CSV table of C-alpha atoms in Angstrom, one decimal:
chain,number,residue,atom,x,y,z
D,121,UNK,CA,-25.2,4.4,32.2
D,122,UNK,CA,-23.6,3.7,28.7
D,123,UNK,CA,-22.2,-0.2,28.8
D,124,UNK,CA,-20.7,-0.5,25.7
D,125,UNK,CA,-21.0,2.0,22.2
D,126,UNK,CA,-20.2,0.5,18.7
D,127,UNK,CA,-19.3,3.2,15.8
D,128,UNK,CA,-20.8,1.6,12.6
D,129,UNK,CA,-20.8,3.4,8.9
D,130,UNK,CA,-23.4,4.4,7.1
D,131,UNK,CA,-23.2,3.5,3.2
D,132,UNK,CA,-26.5,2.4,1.4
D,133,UNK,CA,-24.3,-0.3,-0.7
D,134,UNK,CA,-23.3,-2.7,2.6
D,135,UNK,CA,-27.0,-3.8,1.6
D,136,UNK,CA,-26.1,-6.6,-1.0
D,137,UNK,CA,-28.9,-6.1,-2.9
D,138,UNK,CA,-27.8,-2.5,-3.8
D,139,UNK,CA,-23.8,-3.4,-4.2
D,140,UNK,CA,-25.2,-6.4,-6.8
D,141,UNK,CA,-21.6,-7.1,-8.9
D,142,UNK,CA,-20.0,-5.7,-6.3
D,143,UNK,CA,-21.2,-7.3,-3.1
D,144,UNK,CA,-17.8,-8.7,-2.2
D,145,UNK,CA,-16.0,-5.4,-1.4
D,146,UNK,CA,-17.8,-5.1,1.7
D,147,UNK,CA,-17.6,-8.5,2.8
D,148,UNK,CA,-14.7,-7.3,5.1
D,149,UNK,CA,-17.3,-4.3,6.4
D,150,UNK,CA,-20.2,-6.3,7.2
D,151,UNK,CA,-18.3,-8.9,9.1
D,152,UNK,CA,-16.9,-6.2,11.2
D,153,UNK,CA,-20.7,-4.6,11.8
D,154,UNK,CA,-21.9,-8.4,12.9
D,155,UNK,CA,-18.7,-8.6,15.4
D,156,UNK,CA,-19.6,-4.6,16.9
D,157,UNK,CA,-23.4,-5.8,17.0
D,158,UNK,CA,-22.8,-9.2,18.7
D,159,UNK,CA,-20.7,-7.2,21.7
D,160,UNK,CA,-23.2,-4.9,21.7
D,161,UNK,CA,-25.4,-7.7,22.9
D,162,UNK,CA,-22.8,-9.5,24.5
D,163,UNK,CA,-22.7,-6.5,27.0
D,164,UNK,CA,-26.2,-7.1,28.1
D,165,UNK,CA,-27.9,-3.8,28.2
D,166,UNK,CA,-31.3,-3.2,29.0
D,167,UNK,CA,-31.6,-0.8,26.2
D,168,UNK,CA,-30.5,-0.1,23.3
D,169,UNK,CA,-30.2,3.1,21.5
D,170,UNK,CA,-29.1,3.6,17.7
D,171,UNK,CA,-27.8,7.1,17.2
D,172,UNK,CA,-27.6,8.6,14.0
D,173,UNK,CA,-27.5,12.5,11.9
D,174,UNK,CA,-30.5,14.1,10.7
D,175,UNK,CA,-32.7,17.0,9.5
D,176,UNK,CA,-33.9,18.0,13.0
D,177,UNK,CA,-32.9,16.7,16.7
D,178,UNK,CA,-35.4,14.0,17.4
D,179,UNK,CA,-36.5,10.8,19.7
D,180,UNK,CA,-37.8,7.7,18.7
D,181,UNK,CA,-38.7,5.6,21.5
D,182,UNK,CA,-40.8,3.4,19.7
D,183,UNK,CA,-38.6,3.1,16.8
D,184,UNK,CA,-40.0,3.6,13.0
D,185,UNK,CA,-39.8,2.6,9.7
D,186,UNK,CA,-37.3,3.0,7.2
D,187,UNK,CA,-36.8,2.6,3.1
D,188,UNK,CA,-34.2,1.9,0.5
D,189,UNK,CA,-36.3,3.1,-2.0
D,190,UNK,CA,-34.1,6.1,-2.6
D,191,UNK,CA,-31.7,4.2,-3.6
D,192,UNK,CA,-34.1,2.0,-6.2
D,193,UNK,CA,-34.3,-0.6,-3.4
D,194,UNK,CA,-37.9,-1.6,-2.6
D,195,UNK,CA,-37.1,-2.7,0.6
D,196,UNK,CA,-38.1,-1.3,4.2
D,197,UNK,CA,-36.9,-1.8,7.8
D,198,UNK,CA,-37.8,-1.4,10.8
D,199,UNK,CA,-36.6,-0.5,14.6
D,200,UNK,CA,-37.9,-1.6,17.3
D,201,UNK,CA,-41.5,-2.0,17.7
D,202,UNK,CA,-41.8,-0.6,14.0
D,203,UNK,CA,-43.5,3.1,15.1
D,204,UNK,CA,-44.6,5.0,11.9
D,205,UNK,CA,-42.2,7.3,12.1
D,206,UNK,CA,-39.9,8.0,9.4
D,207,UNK,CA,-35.7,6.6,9.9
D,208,UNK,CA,-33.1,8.9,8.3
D,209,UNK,CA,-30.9,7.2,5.8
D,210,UNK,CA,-28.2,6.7,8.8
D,211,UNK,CA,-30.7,5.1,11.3
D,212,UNK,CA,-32.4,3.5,8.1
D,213,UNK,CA,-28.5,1.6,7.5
D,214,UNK,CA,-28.7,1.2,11.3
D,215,UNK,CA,-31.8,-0.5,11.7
D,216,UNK,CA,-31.1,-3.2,8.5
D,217,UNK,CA,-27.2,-4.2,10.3
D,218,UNK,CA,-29.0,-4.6,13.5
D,219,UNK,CA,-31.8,-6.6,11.6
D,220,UNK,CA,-28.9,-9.2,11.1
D,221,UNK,CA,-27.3,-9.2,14.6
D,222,UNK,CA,-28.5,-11.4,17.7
D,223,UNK,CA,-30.4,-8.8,19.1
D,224,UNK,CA,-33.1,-9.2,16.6
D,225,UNK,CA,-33.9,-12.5,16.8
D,226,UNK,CA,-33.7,-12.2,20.4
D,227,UNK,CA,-35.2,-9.1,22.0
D,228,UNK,CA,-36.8,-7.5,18.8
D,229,UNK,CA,-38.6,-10.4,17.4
D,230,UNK,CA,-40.3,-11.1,20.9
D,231,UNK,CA,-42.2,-7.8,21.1
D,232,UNK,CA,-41.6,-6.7,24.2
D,233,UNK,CA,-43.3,-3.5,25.2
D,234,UNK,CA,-41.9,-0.7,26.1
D,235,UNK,CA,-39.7,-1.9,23.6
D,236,UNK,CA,-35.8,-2.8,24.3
D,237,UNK,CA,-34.9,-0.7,21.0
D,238,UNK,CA,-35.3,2.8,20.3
D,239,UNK,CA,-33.8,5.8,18.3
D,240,UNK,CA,-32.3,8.9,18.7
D,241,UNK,CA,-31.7,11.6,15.4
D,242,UNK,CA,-29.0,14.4,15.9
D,243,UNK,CA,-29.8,17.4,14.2
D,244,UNK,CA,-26.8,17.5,11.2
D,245,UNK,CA,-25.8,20.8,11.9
D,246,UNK,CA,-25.8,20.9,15.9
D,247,UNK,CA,-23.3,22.1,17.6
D,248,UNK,CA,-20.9,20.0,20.0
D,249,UNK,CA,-22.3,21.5,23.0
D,250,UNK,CA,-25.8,20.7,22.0
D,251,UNK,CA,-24.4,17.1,20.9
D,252,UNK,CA,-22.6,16.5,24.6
D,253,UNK,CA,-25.8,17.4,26.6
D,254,UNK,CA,-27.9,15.3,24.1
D,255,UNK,CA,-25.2,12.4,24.9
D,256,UNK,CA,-25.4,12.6,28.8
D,257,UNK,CA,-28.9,12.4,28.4
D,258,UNK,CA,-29.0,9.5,26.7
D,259,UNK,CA,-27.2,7.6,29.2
D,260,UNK,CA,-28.9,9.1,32.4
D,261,UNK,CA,-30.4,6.8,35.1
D,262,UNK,CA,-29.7,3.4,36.0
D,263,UNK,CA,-30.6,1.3,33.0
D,264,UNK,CA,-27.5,-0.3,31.5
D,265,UNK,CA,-27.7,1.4,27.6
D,266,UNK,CA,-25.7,0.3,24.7
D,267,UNK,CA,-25.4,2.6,22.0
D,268,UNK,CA,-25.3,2.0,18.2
D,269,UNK,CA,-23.3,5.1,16.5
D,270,UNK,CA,-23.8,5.1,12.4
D,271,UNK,CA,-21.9,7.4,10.6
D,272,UNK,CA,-19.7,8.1,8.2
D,273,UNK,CA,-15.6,10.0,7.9
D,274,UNK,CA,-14.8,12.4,5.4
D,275,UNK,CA,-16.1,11.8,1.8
D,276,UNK,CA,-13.0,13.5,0.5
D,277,UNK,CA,-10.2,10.4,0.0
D,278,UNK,CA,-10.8,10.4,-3.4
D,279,UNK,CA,-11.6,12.6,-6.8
D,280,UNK,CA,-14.9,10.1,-7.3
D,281,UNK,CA,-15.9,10.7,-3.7
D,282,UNK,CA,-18.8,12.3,-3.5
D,283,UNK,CA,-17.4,15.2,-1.9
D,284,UNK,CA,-14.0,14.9,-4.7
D,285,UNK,CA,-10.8,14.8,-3.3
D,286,UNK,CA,-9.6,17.1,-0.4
D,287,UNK,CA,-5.8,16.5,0.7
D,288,UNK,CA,-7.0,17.1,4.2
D,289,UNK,CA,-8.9,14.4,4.6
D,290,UNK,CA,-6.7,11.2,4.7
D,291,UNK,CA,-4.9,13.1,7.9
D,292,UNK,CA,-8.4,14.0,9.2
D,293,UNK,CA,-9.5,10.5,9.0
D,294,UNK,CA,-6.3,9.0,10.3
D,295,UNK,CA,-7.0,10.9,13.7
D,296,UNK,CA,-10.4,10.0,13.7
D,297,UNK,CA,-9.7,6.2,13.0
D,298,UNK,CA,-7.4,6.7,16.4
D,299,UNK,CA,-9.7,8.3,18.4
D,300,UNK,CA,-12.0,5.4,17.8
D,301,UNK,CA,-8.8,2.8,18.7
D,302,UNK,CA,-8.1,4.8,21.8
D,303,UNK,CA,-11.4,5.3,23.0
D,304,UNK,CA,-10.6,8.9,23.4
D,305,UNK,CA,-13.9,11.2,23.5
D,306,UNK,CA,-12.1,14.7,23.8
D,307,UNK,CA,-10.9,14.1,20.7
D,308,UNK,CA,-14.0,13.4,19.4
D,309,UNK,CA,-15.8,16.5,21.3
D,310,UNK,CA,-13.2,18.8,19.9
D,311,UNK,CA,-14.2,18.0,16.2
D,312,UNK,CA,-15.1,21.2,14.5
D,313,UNK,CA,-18.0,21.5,12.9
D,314,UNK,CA,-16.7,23.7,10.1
D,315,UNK,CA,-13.8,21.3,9.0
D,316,UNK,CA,-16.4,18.4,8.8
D,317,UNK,CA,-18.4,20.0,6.7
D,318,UNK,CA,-15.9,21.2,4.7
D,319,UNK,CA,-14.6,17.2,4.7
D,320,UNK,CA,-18.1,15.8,4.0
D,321,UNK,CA,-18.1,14.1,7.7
D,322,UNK,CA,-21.4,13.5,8.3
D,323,UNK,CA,-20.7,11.5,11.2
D,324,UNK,CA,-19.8,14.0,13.2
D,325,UNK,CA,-22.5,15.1,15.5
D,326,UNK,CA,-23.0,11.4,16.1
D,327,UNK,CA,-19.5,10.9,17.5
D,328,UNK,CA,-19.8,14.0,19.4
D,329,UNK,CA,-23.1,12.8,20.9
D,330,UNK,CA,-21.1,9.4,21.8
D,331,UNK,CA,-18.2,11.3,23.3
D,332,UNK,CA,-20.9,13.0,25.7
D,333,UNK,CA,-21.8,10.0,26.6
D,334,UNK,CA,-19.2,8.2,27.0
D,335,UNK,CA,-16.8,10.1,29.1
D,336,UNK,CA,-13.0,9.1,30.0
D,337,UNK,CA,-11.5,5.9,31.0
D,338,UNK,CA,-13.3,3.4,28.6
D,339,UNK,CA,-11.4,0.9,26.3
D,340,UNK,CA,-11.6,0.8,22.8
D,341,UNK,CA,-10.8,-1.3,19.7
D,342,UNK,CA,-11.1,-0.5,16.0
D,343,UNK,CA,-12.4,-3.3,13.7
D,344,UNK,CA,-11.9,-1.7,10.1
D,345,UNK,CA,-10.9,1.6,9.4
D,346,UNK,CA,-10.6,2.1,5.2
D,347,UNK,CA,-12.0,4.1,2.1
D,348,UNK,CA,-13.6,1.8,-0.6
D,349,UNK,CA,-15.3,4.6,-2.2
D,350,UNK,CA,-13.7,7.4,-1.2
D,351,UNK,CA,-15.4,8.1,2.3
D,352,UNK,CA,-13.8,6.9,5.6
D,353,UNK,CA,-15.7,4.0,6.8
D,354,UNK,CA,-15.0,3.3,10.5
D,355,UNK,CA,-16.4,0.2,12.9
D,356,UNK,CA,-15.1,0.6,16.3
D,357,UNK,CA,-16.3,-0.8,20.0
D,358,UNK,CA,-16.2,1.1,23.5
D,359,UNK,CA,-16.5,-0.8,26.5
Protein backbone atom coordinates (compact mmCIF):
# COMPACT_ATOMS: atom_id res chain seq x y z
CA UNK A 1 0.00 0.00 0.00
CA UNK A 2 1.44 3.50 -1.02
CA UNK A 3 2.24 5.60 2.54
CA UNK A 4 3.21 8.66 1.36
CA UNK A 5 4.39 9.91 -2.57
CA UNK A 6 6.69 13.01 -3.06
CA UNK A 7 6.59 14.77 -6.65
CA UNK A 8 10.31 15.99 -7.24
CA UNK A 9 11.64 17.72 -10.65
CA UNK A 10 13.96 16.72 -12.72
CA UNK A 11 16.61 19.46 -13.97
CA UNK A 12 20.36 18.34 -14.30
CA UNK A 13 21.41 21.98 -12.81
CA UNK A 14 19.90 21.41 -9.02
CA UNK A 15 23.45 19.46 -9.01
CA UNK A 16 25.69 22.46 -7.85
CA UNK A 17 28.39 21.42 -9.67
CA UNK A 18 26.62 21.84 -13.05
CA UNK A 19 24.65 25.30 -11.96
CA UNK A 20 28.53 26.62 -10.93
CA UNK A 21 27.73 30.84 -11.03
CA UNK A 22 24.50 30.12 -10.63
CA UNK A 23 24.08 27.65 -7.83
CA UNK A 24 21.90 29.99 -5.72
CA UNK A 25 18.79 29.95 -7.94
CA UNK A 26 17.99 26.63 -6.73
CA UNK A 27 18.73 27.04 -3.34
CA UNK A 28 14.85 27.50 -2.73
CA UNK A 29 14.39 23.98 -4.93
CA UNK A 30 16.74 21.82 -3.23
CA UNK A 31 15.55 22.77 0.24
CA UNK A 32 12.15 21.80 -0.84
CA UNK A 33 13.50 18.23 -2.36
CA UNK A 34 15.40 17.59 1.30
CA UNK A 35 11.87 18.54 3.12
CA UNK A 36 9.77 15.89 0.47
CA UNK A 37 12.69 13.35 1.05
CA UNK A 38 12.81 13.63 4.86
CA UNK A 39 8.77 12.91 4.99
CA UNK A 40 9.29 10.38 2.76
CA UNK A 41 11.38 8.73 5.40
CA UNK A 42 9.56 10.21 8.13
CA UNK A 43 6.59 7.94 6.82
CA UNK A 44 8.50 4.80 7.53
CA UNK A 45 8.03 2.58 4.52
CA UNK A 46 9.47 -0.61 4.05
CA UNK A 47 10.22 0.25 0.58
CA UNK A 48 10.89 2.68 -1.39
CA UNK A 49 10.39 3.17 -5.04
CA UNK A 50 11.67 6.20 -7.24
CA UNK A 51 9.54 6.49 -10.40
CA UNK A 52 10.62 8.26 -13.25
CA UNK A 53 10.05 8.55 -17.62
CA UNK A 54 12.02 6.63 -19.94
CA UNK A 55 12.81 4.94 -23.32
CA UNK A 56 11.02 1.63 -22.45
CA UNK A 57 8.71 0.50 -19.36
CA UNK A 58 11.16 -1.10 -17.05
CA UNK A 59 11.93 -2.48 -13.24
CA UNK A 60 14.91 -2.03 -11.28
CA UNK A 61 14.75 -3.91 -8.16
CA UNK A 62 18.15 -3.77 -7.52
CA UNK A 63 18.67 -0.20 -8.46
CA UNK A 64 21.64 0.92 -11.02
CA UNK A 65 23.96 3.30 -11.92
CA UNK A 66 23.63 6.64 -13.21
CA UNK A 67 26.02 9.57 -14.91
CA UNK A 68 26.16 13.25 -15.30
CA UNK A 69 28.49 12.88 -17.93
CA UNK A 70 26.02 14.15 -20.50
CA UNK A 71 25.93 17.11 -19.10
CA UNK A 72 30.05 17.41 -18.81
CA UNK A 73 29.73 16.25 -15.23
CA UNK A 74 32.04 13.35 -14.44
CA UNK A 75 30.07 12.27 -11.66
CA UNK A 76 27.99 8.93 -11.15
CA UNK A 77 25.21 7.84 -8.76
CA UNK A 78 23.86 5.16 -7.68
CA UNK A 79 20.32 3.49 -6.33
CA UNK A 80 20.09 1.17 -4.12
CA UNK A 81 22.29 -1.65 -4.05
CA UNK A 82 24.14 -0.01 -7.16
CA UNK A 83 22.88 -2.91 -9.90
CA UNK A 84 24.68 -2.24 -13.37
CA UNK A 85 21.89 -1.25 -14.90
CA UNK A 86 21.66 1.98 -16.59
CA UNK A 87 19.33 5.17 -14.64
CA UNK A 88 17.57 7.49 -17.08
CA UNK A 89 18.39 11.11 -16.71
CA UNK A 90 15.07 11.46 -14.40
CA UNK A 91 15.87 8.48 -12.08
CA UNK A 92 19.70 9.56 -12.58
CA UNK A 93 18.36 13.30 -10.78
CA UNK A 94 16.39 11.01 -8.55
CA UNK A 95 18.96 8.88 -7.24
CA UNK A 96 21.62 12.07 -6.48
CA UNK A 97 18.49 14.19 -4.23
CA UNK A 98 17.90 10.93 -2.49
CA UNK A 99 21.77 10.57 -2.05
CA UNK A 100 21.38 13.71 0.19
CA UNK A 101 18.32 12.76 2.22
CA UNK A 102 18.24 10.55 5.51
CA UNK A 103 17.41 7.64 3.77
CA UNK A 104 20.85 7.16 2.48
CA UNK A 105 22.77 7.38 5.33
CA UNK A 106 20.31 5.23 7.01
CA UNK A 107 18.95 2.34 4.94
CA UNK A 108 21.11 2.65 1.74
CA UNK A 109 24.46 2.94 3.25
CA UNK A 110 23.85 -0.31 5.44
CA UNK A 111 23.46 -2.73 2.50
CA UNK A 112 20.68 -4.42 3.29
CA UNK A 113 19.74 -7.20 0.90
CA UNK A 114 16.98 -7.41 -0.89
CA UNK A 115 17.54 -3.91 -0.85
CA UNK A 116 15.06 -1.18 0.72
CA UNK A 117 15.47 0.96 -2.66
CA UNK A 118 14.56 0.16 -6.05
CA UNK A 119 13.37 1.72 -9.43
CA UNK A 120 10.71 1.79 -11.65
CA UNK A 121 11.10 3.54 -15.59
CA UNK A 122 7.70 4.47 -17.32
CA UNK A 123 7.87 4.15 -20.86
CA UNK A 124 7.70 8.19 -22.09
CA UNK A 125 5.08 7.70 -24.50
CA UNK A 126 2.67 5.22 -22.49
CA UNK A 127 -0.56 5.74 -22.28
CA UNK A 128 -2.57 6.57 -19.00
CA UNK A 129 -4.21 3.29 -18.91
CA UNK A 130 -0.97 1.52 -19.13
CA UNK A 131 0.46 4.19 -16.46
CA UNK A 132 -2.65 3.45 -13.89
CA UNK A 133 -2.21 -0.38 -14.01
CA UNK A 134 1.62 0.09 -13.71
CA UNK A 135 0.79 2.40 -10.55
CA UNK A 136 -1.60 -0.19 -8.69
CA UNK A 137 1.08 -2.56 -9.20
CA UNK A 138 3.48 -0.79 -7.67
CA UNK A 139 1.68 -0.49 -4.52
CA UNK A 140 0.21 -4.09 -4.37
CA UNK A 141 0.58 -6.21 -1.17
CA UNK A 142 1.16 -5.38 2.25
CA UNK A 143 4.52 -3.63 2.41
CA UNK A 144 4.07 -0.04 3.35
CA UNK A 145 5.81 1.73 -0.12
CA UNK A 146 6.75 5.30 -0.48
CA UNK A 147 7.13 6.60 -3.72
CA UNK A 148 9.61 9.13 -5.19
CA UNK A 149 7.94 10.81 -8.50
CA UNK A 150 10.73 13.00 -10.66
CA UNK A 151 9.52 14.88 -13.27
CA UNK A 152 9.17 17.84 -14.82
CA UNK A 153 5.77 20.54 -16.10
CA UNK A 154 5.69 22.07 -19.30
CA UNK A 155 8.95 23.42 -20.83
CA UNK A 156 7.00 26.11 -22.61
CA UNK A 157 6.87 29.28 -19.88
CA UNK A 158 9.29 30.94 -21.70
CA UNK A 159 10.87 31.81 -25.34
CA UNK A 160 14.56 30.32 -23.93
CA UNK A 161 12.68 27.28 -22.73
CA UNK A 162 13.68 24.50 -24.34
CA UNK A 163 10.51 23.82 -25.80
CA UNK A 164 10.11 28.11 -26.55
CA UNK A 165 7.24 29.67 -25.36
CA UNK A 166 3.67 28.24 -25.72
CA UNK A 167 0.78 30.59 -24.17
CA UNK A 168 -0.84 27.38 -23.01
CA UNK A 169 1.44 26.41 -20.68
CA UNK A 170 1.39 28.86 -17.65
CA UNK A 171 -2.55 27.70 -17.40
CA UNK A 172 -1.46 24.12 -17.91
CA UNK A 173 1.01 24.32 -15.21
CA UNK A 174 -1.24 26.30 -12.92
CA UNK A 175 -3.69 23.25 -12.80
CA UNK A 176 -1.06 20.91 -12.46
CA UNK A 177 0.67 22.83 -9.57
CA UNK A 178 -3.13 22.42 -7.97
CA UNK A 179 -3.54 19.06 -8.54
CA UNK A 180 -0.40 18.43 -6.60
CA UNK A 181 -1.79 20.92 -3.56
CA UNK A 182 -5.01 19.07 -3.66
CA UNK A 183 -3.85 15.70 -3.78
CA UNK A 184 -6.26 15.11 -6.56
CA UNK A 185 -5.24 11.97 -8.86
CA UNK A 186 -8.23 12.24 -11.41
CA UNK A 187 -6.85 15.17 -12.43
CA UNK A 188 -3.74 13.86 -12.88
CA UNK A 189 -5.10 10.53 -14.75
CA UNK A 190 -7.03 12.74 -17.08
CA UNK A 191 -3.75 14.47 -18.42
CA UNK A 192 -3.64 13.94 -22.12
CA UNK A 193 -0.87 12.72 -23.56
CA UNK A 194 -1.04 14.78 -26.75
CA UNK A 195 -1.24 18.25 -24.86
CA UNK A 196 1.97 17.19 -22.83
CA UNK A 197 3.79 16.53 -25.60
CA UNK A 198 2.82 19.35 -27.32
CA UNK A 199 3.83 21.35 -23.78
CA UNK A 200 7.16 19.57 -23.36
CA UNK A 201 5.69 17.76 -19.96
CA UNK A 202 7.80 15.05 -19.55
CA UNK A 203 6.52 14.31 -16.29
CA UNK A 204 3.55 13.14 -17.29
CA UNK A 205 3.41 9.48 -17.33
CA UNK A 206 5.10 9.64 -13.94
CA UNK A 207 2.21 11.58 -12.41
CA UNK A 208 -0.19 9.34 -14.08
CA UNK A 209 1.60 6.29 -12.68
CA UNK A 210 1.34 8.08 -9.07
CA UNK A 211 -2.34 8.94 -9.55
CA UNK A 212 -2.79 4.92 -10.16
CA UNK A 213 -1.36 4.55 -7.24
CA UNK A 214 -2.54 6.66 -5.18
CA UNK A 215 -6.26 6.72 -5.38
CA UNK A 216 -8.80 9.28 -3.63
CA UNK A 217 -8.92 10.60 -0.20
CA UNK A 218 -5.08 11.40 0.41
CA UNK A 219 -3.78 14.83 1.59
CA UNK A 220 -1.54 16.90 -0.10
CA UNK A 221 0.87 19.93 0.16
CA UNK A 222 2.81 21.72 -2.47
CA UNK A 223 6.38 22.97 -1.42
CA UNK A 224 7.48 25.01 -4.58
CA UNK A 225 5.73 25.33 -7.68
CA UNK A 226 7.79 28.02 -10.19
CA UNK A 227 9.65 28.36 -13.66
CA UNK A 228 13.45 29.35 -13.28
CA UNK A 229 14.23 28.35 -16.70
CA UNK A 230 11.32 28.20 -18.34
CA UNK A 231 9.95 24.60 -17.34
CA UNK A 232 7.40 24.10 -14.46
CA UNK A 233 9.34 22.67 -11.56
CA UNK A 234 6.99 21.17 -9.02
CA UNK A 235 7.85 19.48 -5.33
CA UNK A 236 4.78 18.24 -3.70
CA UNK A 237 3.97 15.52 -0.79
CA UNK A 238 0.91 12.92 -0.60
CA UNK A 239 0.20 11.41 2.55
Amino acid sequence: MLVAAAVVPCPPMIVPELARGAVAELDLLRAACDQALAALVDSAPDRLVVLGAGGADASLEAGGIGTFAPYGLDLEVTLGAGAPQPLSPALTVGAWLLGRSPWAADRIAAGTAPSPVSAAQIAADADPARCATRGADLVAGPDRVALLVVGDGSACRTEKAPGYLDPRAEAYDRALGAALADADPDVLAALDPALARELWVAGRPALQVLAGAAGPGREGRLLYAEAPYGVGYFVALWS
